[in-house]
Short mmCIF file of C-alpha atoms in Angstrom, two decimals:
data_model
loop_
_atom_site.label_atom_id
_atom_site.label_comp_id
_atom_site.label_asym_id
_atom_site.label_seq_id
_atom_site.Cartn_x
_atom_site.Cartn_y
_atom_site.Cartn_z
CA MET V 1 83.67 175.09 118.96
CA LEU V 2 83.11 171.39 118.84
CA ILE V 3 85.70 170.63 116.14
CA ASP V 4 89.24 171.41 117.04
CA TRP V 5 91.24 171.21 113.81
CA PHE V 6 94.48 170.37 115.46
CA THR V 7 92.89 167.52 117.09
CA VAL V 8 91.34 166.37 113.81
CA GLY V 9 94.79 166.34 112.28
CA ALA V 10 96.31 164.58 115.19
CA GLN V 11 93.54 161.93 115.15
CA VAL V 12 93.93 161.37 111.38
CA LEU V 13 97.56 160.76 112.09
CA ASN V 14 96.83 158.63 115.11
CA PHE V 15 94.34 156.58 113.06
CA LEU V 16 96.85 156.06 110.21
CA ILE V 17 99.42 154.98 112.64
CA LEU V 18 96.90 152.64 114.27
CA VAL V 19 96.14 151.24 110.87
CA TRP V 20 99.74 150.55 110.21
CA LEU V 21 100.30 149.07 113.80
CA LEU V 22 97.36 146.70 113.49
CA LYS V 23 98.28 145.65 110.01
CA ARG V 24 101.73 144.96 111.33
CA PHE V 25 100.82 143.18 114.70
CA LEU V 26 97.37 141.88 114.02
CA TYR V 27 96.02 141.29 110.65
CA LYS V 28 99.18 140.07 108.83
CA PRO V 29 100.37 137.54 111.58
CA ILE V 30 96.81 136.29 112.14
CA LEU V 31 96.04 135.81 108.47
CA HIS V 32 99.47 134.35 107.99
CA ALA V 33 98.78 131.80 110.69
CA ILE V 34 95.31 130.92 109.32
CA ASP V 35 96.88 130.58 105.81
CA GLU V 36 99.59 128.43 107.09
CA ARG V 37 97.19 126.32 109.04
CA GLU V 38 94.90 125.89 106.02
CA LYS V 39 97.96 125.00 103.82
CA ARG V 40 99.15 122.52 106.35
CA ILE V 41 95.73 120.90 106.72
CA ALA V 42 95.47 120.74 102.99
CA THR V 43 98.91 119.18 102.87
CA GLU V 44 98.04 116.70 105.45
CA LEU V 45 94.84 115.94 103.71
CA ALA V 46 96.69 115.47 100.41
CA ASN V 47 99.30 113.26 102.16
CA ALA V 48 96.42 111.27 103.80
CA ASP V 49 94.84 110.85 100.34
CA LYS V 50 98.09 109.84 98.89
CA LYS V 51 98.69 107.37 101.61
CA LYS V 52 95.24 106.04 101.22
CA ALA V 53 95.62 105.67 97.50
CA GLU V 54 98.99 103.90 98.16
CA ALA V 55 97.41 101.73 100.71
CA GLN V 56 94.65 100.84 98.29
CA LYS V 57 97.23 100.18 95.67
CA GLU V 58 99.18 98.08 97.90
CA ARG V 59 96.03 96.21 98.96
CA ASP V 60 94.99 95.69 95.44
CA GLU V 61 98.49 94.42 94.62
CA PHE V 62 98.50 92.17 97.58
CA GLN V 63 95.14 90.79 96.73
CA HIS V 64 96.31 90.23 93.22
CA LYS V 65 99.39 88.48 94.41
CA ASN V 66 97.19 86.36 96.69
CA GLU V 67 94.92 85.32 93.94
CA GLU V 68 98.00 84.39 91.83
CA LEU V 69 99.39 82.48 94.68
CA ASP V 70 96.08 80.67 95.14
CA GLN V 71 95.98 79.75 91.43
CA GLN V 72 99.58 78.62 91.47
CA ARG V 73 98.93 76.56 94.49
CA ALA V 74 95.91 75.01 93.06
CA ALA V 75 97.77 74.25 89.79
CA LEU V 76 100.71 72.68 91.76
CA LEU V 77 98.28 70.69 93.80
CA GLY V 78 96.48 69.52 90.82
CA LYS V 79 99.77 68.58 89.20
CA ALA V 80 100.98 66.81 92.27
CA THR V 81 97.71 64.89 92.51
CA ASN V 82 97.99 63.87 88.86
CA GLU V 83 101.56 62.80 89.35
CA ALA V 84 100.77 60.91 92.51
CA GLN V 85 97.95 59.14 90.84
CA ALA V 86 100.20 58.28 87.81
CA GLU V 87 102.92 57.17 90.24
CA ARG V 88 100.41 55.08 92.12
CA GLN V 89 99.20 53.48 88.96
CA ARG V 90 102.75 52.94 87.93
CA LEU V 91 103.56 51.30 91.28
CA LEU V 92 100.48 49.19 91.19
CA ASP V 93 101.27 48.08 87.69
CA GLU V 94 104.93 47.22 88.81
CA ALA V 95 103.58 45.41 91.81
CA ARG V 96 101.14 43.44 89.69
CA LYS V 97 103.87 42.68 87.27
CA ALA V 98 106.20 41.59 90.00
CA ALA V 99 103.45 39.49 91.54
CA ALA V 100 102.84 37.90 88.16
CA VAL V 101 106.52 37.29 87.68
CA LEU V 102 106.72 35.91 91.31
CA SER V 103 103.77 33.60 90.73
CA SER V 104 105.00 32.40 87.46
CA LYS V 105 108.35 31.79 89.16
CA LEU V 106 106.58 30.05 91.91
CA GLN V 107 104.69 27.92 89.44
CA GLU V 108 107.96 27.25 87.61
CA THR V 109 109.57 26.24 90.82
CA SER V 110 106.75 24.02 91.91
CA ARG V 111 106.74 22.49 88.42
CA ASN V 112 110.41 21.84 88.64
CA GLU V 113 110.12 20.45 91.98
CA GLU V 114 107.32 18.33 90.84
CA HIS V 115 109.45 17.24 87.94
CA ALA V 116 112.34 16.58 90.19
CA LEU V 117 110.12 14.58 92.50
CA HIS V 118 108.83 12.59 89.46
CA GLN V 119 112.42 11.87 88.42
CA ALA V 120 113.41 10.92 91.93
CA ILE V 121 110.37 8.72 92.30
CA ARG V 122 111.22 7.15 88.90
CA ARG V 123 114.79 6.46 89.87
CA ARG V 124 113.77 5.12 93.18
CA THR V 125 111.05 2.96 91.56
CA GLN V 126 113.77 1.59 89.12
CA GLN V 127 116.15 0.91 91.93
CA GLU V 128 113.54 -0.68 93.95
CA VAL V 129 112.33 -2.66 91.06
CA PHE V 130 116.04 -3.88 90.42
CA ALA V 131 116.48 -4.53 93.97
CA ILE V 132 113.20 -6.49 94.15
CA ALA V 133 114.05 -8.44 90.90
CA ARG V 134 117.64 -9.14 91.91
CA LYS V 135 116.28 -10.32 95.48
CA ALA V 136 113.71 -12.46 93.86
CA LEU V 137 116.14 -13.85 91.23
CA THR V 138 118.69 -14.59 93.98
CA ASP V 139 116.08 -15.95 96.25
CA LEU V 140 114.51 -18.03 93.46
CA ALA V 141 117.48 -19.27 91.55
CA THR V 142 119.47 -22.12 92.56
CA THR V 143 122.70 -20.56 91.13
CA SER V 144 123.65 -16.91 91.60
CA LEU V 145 122.14 -14.31 89.41
CA GLU V 146 125.43 -13.63 87.87
CA GLU V 147 125.91 -17.24 86.96
CA ARG V 148 122.50 -17.29 85.41
CA LEU V 149 123.30 -14.22 83.52
CA GLY V 150 126.47 -15.82 82.10
CA GLU V 151 124.45 -18.82 81.08
CA VAL V 152 121.78 -16.65 79.44
CA PHE V 153 124.51 -14.67 77.59
CA THR V 154 126.20 -17.94 76.41
CA ARG V 155 122.84 -19.28 75.22
CA ARG V 156 122.04 -16.25 73.36
CA LEU V 157 125.46 -16.29 71.69
CA ARG V 158 124.78 -19.86 70.55
CA GLU V 159 121.20 -19.13 69.57
CA MET V 160 122.09 -16.12 67.55
CA ASP V 161 120.47 -16.04 64.10
CA GLY V 162 122.66 -16.57 61.07
CA LYS V 163 122.65 -13.06 59.79
CA MET V 164 123.71 -11.54 62.93
CA LYS V 165 126.23 -14.33 63.62
CA ALA V 166 127.82 -13.62 60.22
CA GLY V 167 128.07 -9.88 60.95
CA LEU V 168 129.58 -10.47 64.22
CA ALA V 169 132.04 -13.02 62.95
CA GLU V 170 133.19 -10.56 60.28
CA ALA V 171 133.48 -7.80 62.88
CA LEU V 172 135.54 -10.15 65.04
CA LYS V 173 137.88 -11.04 62.21
CA THR V 174 138.45 -7.57 61.06
CA ALA V 175 138.84 -6.20 64.71
CA SER V 176 142.42 -4.99 65.37
CA GLY V 177 142.22 -5.60 69.08
CA PRO V 178 140.53 -8.26 71.19
CA ALA V 179 136.73 -8.28 71.69
CA ILE V 180 135.60 -6.77 74.84
CA VAL V 181 133.21 -8.45 77.16
CA ARG V 182 131.72 -6.11 79.66
CA SER V 183 129.80 -7.10 82.74
CA ALA V 184 128.40 -5.32 85.67
CA PHE V 185 130.60 -7.45 88.06
CA ASP V 186 133.82 -9.46 87.89
CA LEU V 187 133.05 -12.57 86.17
CA PRO V 188 134.49 -15.73 87.88
CA ALA V 189 137.02 -17.81 85.99
CA GLU V 190 134.49 -20.54 85.15
CA GLN V 191 132.22 -18.16 83.49
CA ARG V 192 134.88 -16.49 81.58
CA ALA V 193 136.00 -19.91 80.29
CA ALA V 194 132.38 -20.72 79.44
CA ILE V 195 131.99 -17.40 77.55
CA GLN V 196 135.37 -18.07 75.78
CA ASN V 197 134.24 -21.59 74.85
CA ALA V 198 130.89 -20.40 73.66
CA LEU V 199 132.57 -17.72 71.47
CA ASN V 200 135.12 -20.13 70.09
CA GLU V 201 132.37 -22.68 69.32
CA THR V 202 130.00 -20.21 67.93
CA PHE V 203 132.39 -18.58 65.50
CA SER V 204 134.70 -21.70 65.21
CA ALA V 205 137.80 -19.75 65.81
CA GLU V 206 140.11 -18.69 68.70
CA ILE V 207 138.56 -15.46 69.70
CA ARG V 208 140.67 -13.17 71.76
CA VAL V 209 138.50 -11.62 74.52
CA ARG V 210 139.22 -9.02 77.13
CA PHE V 211 136.94 -8.84 80.22
CA GLU V 212 135.92 -5.57 81.71
CA THR V 213 133.56 -4.49 84.44
CA ALA V 214 130.97 -1.66 83.77
CA PRO V 215 128.74 -1.18 86.70
CA ASP V 216 126.24 0.75 84.65
CA LEU V 217 125.19 -2.30 82.83
CA ILE V 218 123.07 -3.40 85.66
CA SER V 219 123.14 -7.09 85.79
CA GLY V 220 124.07 -7.93 82.37
CA ILE V 221 126.89 -8.91 79.88
CA GLU V 222 127.76 -7.53 76.60
CA LEU V 223 130.21 -8.27 73.83
CA THR V 224 131.59 -5.43 71.89
CA THR V 225 133.82 -5.67 68.84
CA ASN V 226 134.57 -3.32 66.11
CA GLY V 227 131.24 -1.23 66.56
CA LEU V 228 128.97 -4.34 66.82
CA LYS V 229 127.53 -5.35 70.18
CA VAL V 230 125.80 -8.36 71.57
CA ALA V 231 124.28 -7.79 74.95
CA TRP V 232 121.81 -9.00 77.37
CA SER V 233 121.04 -7.25 80.72
CA ILE V 234 118.24 -6.32 82.96
CA ALA V 235 119.07 -2.84 81.92
CA ASP V 236 117.36 -3.59 78.61
CA TYR V 237 114.09 -4.66 80.25
CA LEU V 238 114.44 -1.70 82.47
CA ALA V 239 115.21 0.48 79.63
CA SER V 240 112.02 -0.72 77.82
CA LEU V 241 110.09 -0.26 81.07
CA GLU V 242 111.68 3.18 81.44
CA LYS V 243 110.72 4.12 77.87
CA GLY V 244 107.18 3.17 78.57
CA VAL V 245 107.17 5.22 81.87
CA ASP V 246 108.81 8.17 80.00
CA GLU V 247 106.28 8.18 77.30
CA LEU V 248 103.52 8.19 79.82
CA MET V 249 105.21 11.04 81.69
CA LYS V 250 105.72 13.09 78.61
CA GLU V 251 102.11 12.66 77.67
CA GLN V 252 101.22 13.70 81.23
CA ASP V 253 103.44 16.73 81.03
CA LYS V 254 101.89 17.74 77.74
CA ARG V 255 98.46 17.49 79.20
CA GLU V 256 99.53 19.53 82.23
CA ALA V 257 100.95 22.11 79.98
CA LYS V 258 97.64 22.48 78.25
CA ALA V 259 95.62 22.47 81.42
CA GLU V 260 97.93 25.01 83.19
CA PRO V 261 96.41 28.25 82.00
CA LYS V 262 92.96 26.94 82.66
CA ALA V 263 93.50 25.62 86.18
CA GLU V 264 96.82 26.00 87.90
CA ALA V 265 95.57 24.62 91.17
CA LYS V 266 94.71 21.15 89.58
CA ALA V 267 98.43 20.63 88.66
CA LYS V 268 99.23 19.11 92.07
CA SER V 269 96.72 16.35 91.82
CA LYS V 270 98.01 15.29 88.41
CA PRO V 271 101.21 13.39 89.37
CA GLU V 272 99.07 10.67 90.89
CA ASP V 273 97.72 9.57 87.50
CA PRO V 274 100.96 8.00 86.01
CA LYS V 275 101.47 5.96 89.07
CA LEU V 276 98.05 4.42 88.72
CA GLU V 277 98.68 3.89 85.01
CA THR V 278 102.18 2.34 85.75
CA LYS V 279 100.55 0.04 88.12
CA SER V 280 97.82 -0.95 85.65
CA LYS V 281 100.62 -1.81 83.08
CA MET I 1 81.40 169.21 132.66
CA HIS I 2 82.79 169.15 129.21
CA LEU I 3 80.89 168.46 126.15
CA SER I 4 83.77 166.97 124.52
CA PRO I 5 87.08 165.56 125.74
CA ASP I 6 88.83 168.00 123.54
CA GLN I 7 88.10 170.56 126.15
CA MET I 8 90.16 168.64 128.71
CA ILE I 9 93.53 170.11 127.77
CA PHE I 10 96.59 168.70 129.69
CA TRP I 11 99.30 170.58 127.95
CA GLN I 12 99.35 173.47 125.43
CA PHE I 13 102.09 175.15 123.49
CA GLY I 14 100.70 177.77 121.13
CA PHE I 15 98.89 175.75 118.35
CA LEU I 16 100.01 172.43 119.73
CA LYS I 17 98.03 170.95 122.61
CA LEU I 18 97.56 167.67 124.41
CA ASN I 19 93.87 167.16 125.17
CA ALA I 20 92.03 164.13 126.57
CA THR I 21 91.02 163.06 123.11
CA ILE I 22 94.57 162.59 121.98
CA VAL I 23 95.73 160.96 125.26
CA PHE I 24 92.93 158.37 125.39
CA THR I 25 93.44 157.71 121.62
CA TRP I 26 97.04 156.97 122.38
CA GLY I 27 96.04 154.78 125.16
CA LEU I 28 93.63 152.81 123.00
CA MET I 29 96.28 152.65 120.25
CA PHE I 30 98.75 151.33 122.89
CA VAL I 31 96.43 148.75 124.21
CA LEU I 32 95.34 147.60 120.71
CA ALA I 33 98.92 147.39 119.34
CA VAL I 34 100.63 145.90 122.39
CA GLY I 35 97.81 143.43 122.95
CA SER I 36 97.94 142.32 119.41
CA LYS I 37 101.79 142.12 119.53
CA LEU I 38 101.61 140.11 122.76
CA ILE I 39 99.14 137.62 121.34
CA THR I 40 100.60 137.33 117.94
CA ARG I 41 104.13 137.05 119.20
CA ARG I 42 103.55 133.29 119.67
CA LEU I 43 101.28 132.35 116.91
CA SER I 44 100.81 128.72 116.27
CA VAL I 45 100.20 127.45 112.90
CA ASP I 46 99.43 124.01 114.32
CA LEU I 47 95.87 122.74 115.03
CA LYS I 48 96.31 123.46 118.68
CA ARG I 49 96.38 127.27 119.54
CA SER I 50 95.95 129.61 122.50
CA ARG I 51 92.59 131.08 123.43
CA TRP I 52 93.78 134.60 122.74
CA GLN I 53 94.83 133.54 119.24
CA ASN I 54 91.53 131.98 118.77
CA LEU I 55 89.79 135.14 119.81
CA LEU I 56 91.77 137.30 117.47
CA GLU I 57 91.31 134.77 114.66
CA ILE I 58 87.59 134.98 115.17
CA VAL I 59 87.62 138.71 115.24
CA VAL I 60 89.67 139.04 112.07
CA THR I 61 87.93 136.40 110.16
CA ALA I 62 84.57 137.84 111.17
CA ILE I 63 85.53 141.32 109.94
CA GLN I 64 87.02 139.71 106.78
CA LYS I 65 83.68 137.94 106.20
CA GLN I 66 81.74 141.07 106.72
CA ILE I 67 83.74 142.94 104.30
CA GLU I 68 83.31 140.21 101.76
CA GLU I 69 79.58 140.13 102.37
CA VAL I 70 79.30 143.80 101.55
CA GLY I 71 80.53 142.99 98.08
CA LEU I 72 84.30 143.48 98.17
CA SER I 73 85.72 140.49 96.41
CA GLU I 74 89.21 141.00 97.82
CA PRO I 75 88.65 141.68 101.52
CA ARG I 76 92.26 141.48 102.56
CA LYS I 77 93.00 144.67 100.68
CA TYR I 78 90.55 146.57 102.76
CA LEU I 79 90.91 144.73 106.01
CA GLY I 80 93.50 147.20 107.43
CA PHE I 81 91.53 150.25 106.92
CA ILE I 82 87.89 149.09 107.61
CA GLY I 83 89.07 146.55 110.27
CA THR I 84 90.93 149.26 112.12
CA LEU I 85 87.97 151.67 111.92
CA PHE I 86 85.73 149.05 113.54
CA LEU I 87 88.29 147.93 116.10
CA PHE I 88 89.12 151.51 117.12
CA VAL I 89 85.46 152.62 117.45
CA ALA I 90 84.51 149.40 119.19
CA ALA I 91 87.49 149.61 121.67
CA ALA I 92 86.63 153.17 122.36
CA ALA I 93 83.08 152.27 123.16
CA LEU I 94 84.05 149.11 125.23
CA CYS I 95 86.44 151.19 127.36
CA THR I 96 83.54 153.33 128.73
CA ILE I 97 83.34 150.80 131.56
CA ILE I 98 86.52 152.14 132.90
CA PRO I 99 85.82 155.02 135.36
CA GLY I 100 87.20 158.39 134.35
CA TYR I 101 87.56 157.27 130.83
CA GLN I 102 86.38 159.60 128.07
CA PRO I 103 85.81 157.92 124.73
CA PRO I 104 87.72 159.72 122.02
CA THR I 105 84.97 159.04 119.65
CA GLY I 106 82.81 161.25 121.89
CA SER I 107 84.69 164.17 120.28
CA LEU I 108 83.57 165.61 117.16
CA SER I 109 87.24 166.06 116.16
CA THR I 110 87.89 162.42 116.31
CA THR I 111 84.84 161.37 114.44
CA ALA I 112 85.46 164.08 111.83
CA ALA I 113 89.00 162.73 111.39
CA LEU I 114 87.68 159.20 110.96
CA ALA I 115 85.05 160.42 108.42
CA LEU I 116 87.79 162.36 106.64
CA CYS I 117 89.78 159.24 106.39
CA VAL I 118 86.79 157.52 104.76
CA PHE I 119 86.16 160.42 102.62
CA VAL I 120 89.70 160.18 101.24
CA ALA I 121 89.93 156.47 101.35
CA VAL I 122 86.71 156.01 99.04
CA PRO I 123 88.23 157.76 96.02
CA PHE I 124 91.71 156.33 96.89
CA PHE I 125 90.56 152.73 96.64
CA GLY I 126 88.16 153.62 93.74
CA ILE I 127 91.04 155.11 91.73
CA MET I 128 93.28 152.09 92.70
CA GLU I 129 90.70 149.79 91.44
CA GLN I 130 89.46 151.36 88.27
CA GLY I 131 91.84 154.12 87.41
CA VAL I 132 91.38 158.03 87.68
CA GLY I 133 89.25 158.42 84.60
CA ASN I 134 86.86 155.65 85.24
CA TYR I 135 86.47 156.72 88.84
CA LEU I 136 85.82 160.36 87.95
CA LYS I 137 83.28 159.23 85.29
CA SER I 138 81.40 157.38 87.95
CA TYR I 139 80.33 160.69 89.35
CA MET I 140 78.50 161.39 86.05
CA LYS I 141 76.56 158.18 86.12
CA PRO I 142 73.90 157.62 85.09
CA THR I 143 73.98 161.12 83.53
CA PHE I 144 75.99 164.27 84.02
CA ILE I 145 73.07 165.86 85.68
CA MET I 146 73.84 163.65 88.66
CA LEU I 147 77.30 165.01 89.19
CA PRO I 148 76.47 167.74 91.62
CA PHE I 149 74.11 165.35 93.48
CA ASN I 150 76.93 162.82 93.60
CA ILE I 151 79.34 165.37 94.98
CA ILE I 152 76.76 166.54 97.65
CA SER I 153 76.08 163.00 98.70
CA GLU I 154 79.77 162.39 98.91
CA LEU I 155 80.18 165.31 101.36
CA SER I 156 77.01 164.77 103.13
CA ARG I 157 77.60 161.17 103.98
CA THR I 158 80.92 162.13 105.37
CA LEU I 159 79.34 164.68 107.57
CA ALA I 160 76.62 162.09 108.48
CA LEU I 161 79.21 159.61 109.43
CA SER I 162 81.11 161.82 111.70
CA VAL I 163 78.02 163.43 113.36
CA ARG I 164 76.30 160.07 113.83
CA LEU I 165 79.19 158.52 115.70
CA PHE I 166 79.86 161.64 117.72
CA GLY I 167 76.23 162.11 118.58
CA ASN I 168 75.83 158.53 119.83
CA MET I 169 79.00 158.35 121.84
CA MET I 170 78.65 161.80 123.27
CA SER I 171 75.03 161.35 124.20
CA GLY I 172 75.87 158.03 125.93
CA ALA I 173 78.59 159.81 128.05
CA MET I 174 76.37 162.72 128.69
CA ILE I 175 73.36 160.55 129.82
CA ILE I 176 75.56 158.70 132.28
CA ALA I 177 77.09 161.92 133.56
CA ILE I 178 73.64 163.46 133.99
CA LEU I 179 72.24 160.29 135.63
CA LEU I 180 75.01 160.18 138.10
CA THR I 181 74.21 163.60 139.35
CA ILE I 182 70.52 162.71 139.64
CA MET I 183 70.39 159.09 140.79
CA PRO I 184 73.83 157.62 141.27
CA PHE I 185 72.48 154.03 141.88
CA ILE I 186 71.84 151.15 139.39
CA PHE I 187 70.43 153.21 136.74
CA PRO I 188 73.73 154.48 135.45
CA ILE I 189 74.91 150.88 135.20
CA LEU I 190 71.95 150.10 133.01
CA MET I 191 72.66 152.99 130.88
CA THR I 192 76.30 151.94 130.65
CA VAL I 193 75.26 148.62 129.40
CA LEU I 194 72.96 150.33 126.86
CA GLY I 195 75.95 152.56 126.03
CA LEU I 196 78.04 149.50 125.41
CA LEU I 197 75.55 148.19 123.05
CA THR I 198 75.05 151.28 121.13
CA GLY I 199 78.75 151.72 120.95
CA MET I 200 79.18 148.35 119.42
CA VAL I 201 76.32 148.96 116.96
CA GLN I 202 77.86 152.27 116.05
CA ALA I 203 81.25 150.65 115.56
CA TYR I 204 79.62 148.10 113.34
CA ILE I 205 77.65 150.78 111.39
CA PHE I 206 80.76 152.96 110.96
CA GLY I 207 82.82 149.91 109.53
CA ILE I 208 79.96 148.71 107.41
CA LEU I 209 79.23 152.08 105.98
CA ALA I 210 82.90 152.62 105.08
CA ALA I 211 82.89 149.21 103.43
CA VAL I 212 79.70 150.02 101.45
CA TYR I 213 81.08 153.36 100.27
CA ILE I 214 84.35 151.71 99.16
CA ALA I 215 82.53 148.92 97.54
CA ALA I 216 80.31 151.38 95.69
CA ALA I 217 83.40 153.25 94.59
CA THR I 218 85.24 150.18 93.42
CA ARG I 219 82.49 148.10 91.95
CA VAL I 220 80.94 150.72 89.68
CA ARG I 221 81.00 149.43 86.03
CA LYS I 222 82.67 146.25 87.13
CA PRO I 223 80.01 143.48 86.75
CA LYS I 224 82.61 140.84 87.07
CA PRO I 225 81.66 137.59 88.87
CA GLU I 226 82.93 137.26 92.33
CA PRO I 227 84.26 133.78 92.94
CA GLU I 228 85.13 134.40 96.54
CA ALA I 229 81.78 135.65 97.38
CA ALA I 230 80.44 132.19 97.00
CA HIS I 231 82.14 131.13 100.23
#
């Protein structure tokens, strides 16, 4: 008999036990391991994808920020450039203004200096003219200049025209104090007597006179009483000379002022002109 | 010279007996179970894993894939039964290279037991899948005239399963035994190699047929799409 029924039963049992054993020890653990691994790989892949997405996002963000920064930088740079240009323009304008102010000051100063120089030259010329005149008079006259001045003064007193004489006489009479005779230097007693005599004779009265010295008269004598004045001095001549020179100067200044805006450089050569004109006069 | 290992009786007590078939079956069971246990004791879920684990994973996934290809959409449900059939038959055939070993599948009792298991498992899975009524109705498809033929086919294929495996394994063992007496050089080795091949083919056939029978029983009147079959 090929089939042993007990063995068949035993083998069925054995087979079922084997099925259970293999399920327990082989299929379940192996499948579990495979599943776990797949799950793990899936998780890792998902994580990698997530990280990649995050990285991409971060990269995008970074790029965006970079672009923003670039724009900001460009804007700042542009602004700074504009400001710098404006500042440069402002500084240049200021410098130009300052230069203009300085140059006008310089011109002013040079004009002032020129003016002062003119003044000094004028004064010096006057003094020199006086000195020369005095020297010449002293050298030429037989008597001293002062004596001569006294004589001239007395002569003029005597030669006064009637109208002036009457006015002066009236003034002398009404004067509360003595008449004042001013001279640039101390008059000697003789001259004082001569002047007194001349006054007495001219006005036919005893005139009270007080003598004073006034150095600013410049070689001259004047009689002052009650607001009226009779005088003769070189200063008068000088004054007329000075007047003429002054007029000339003023004319010159006006011309300079007109010519200034056109040609400032020419201003220096101008002062020579009045000298020439003074000479010619 | 025994025709079947059943006849090698080591111990007997009335009805109960311990023959070579049962002993070698136990041996195979022990090797399979302990081997699996030893390997799966330290399973790695990491990407790195031992060679033995790799081997078992290949074997298990290959069986799973085969079951799926037969048409069972949920291979894990049937993996325990069909996989064990295949592994047992394959192990029984592979061990023939061990001298003095008698394959338990060379005994008609064993193959009959396995065929009986399939005979029971087919309606079991069929009823599990589509209910008693539907399963019983499947015997009368396409018409009730087919009922006796279906029942006959059910019985005959079980018989065929058992006899096919038994004949192949027994003949292999017999040929080697006969050749050893006639010409004990080289030729028996060649025949052993051939026997290993036919043993593996028989294991494959046995497993695949069981899977086909179960698939036929579970897929009747269930034309539902198989999403996992696309793999």
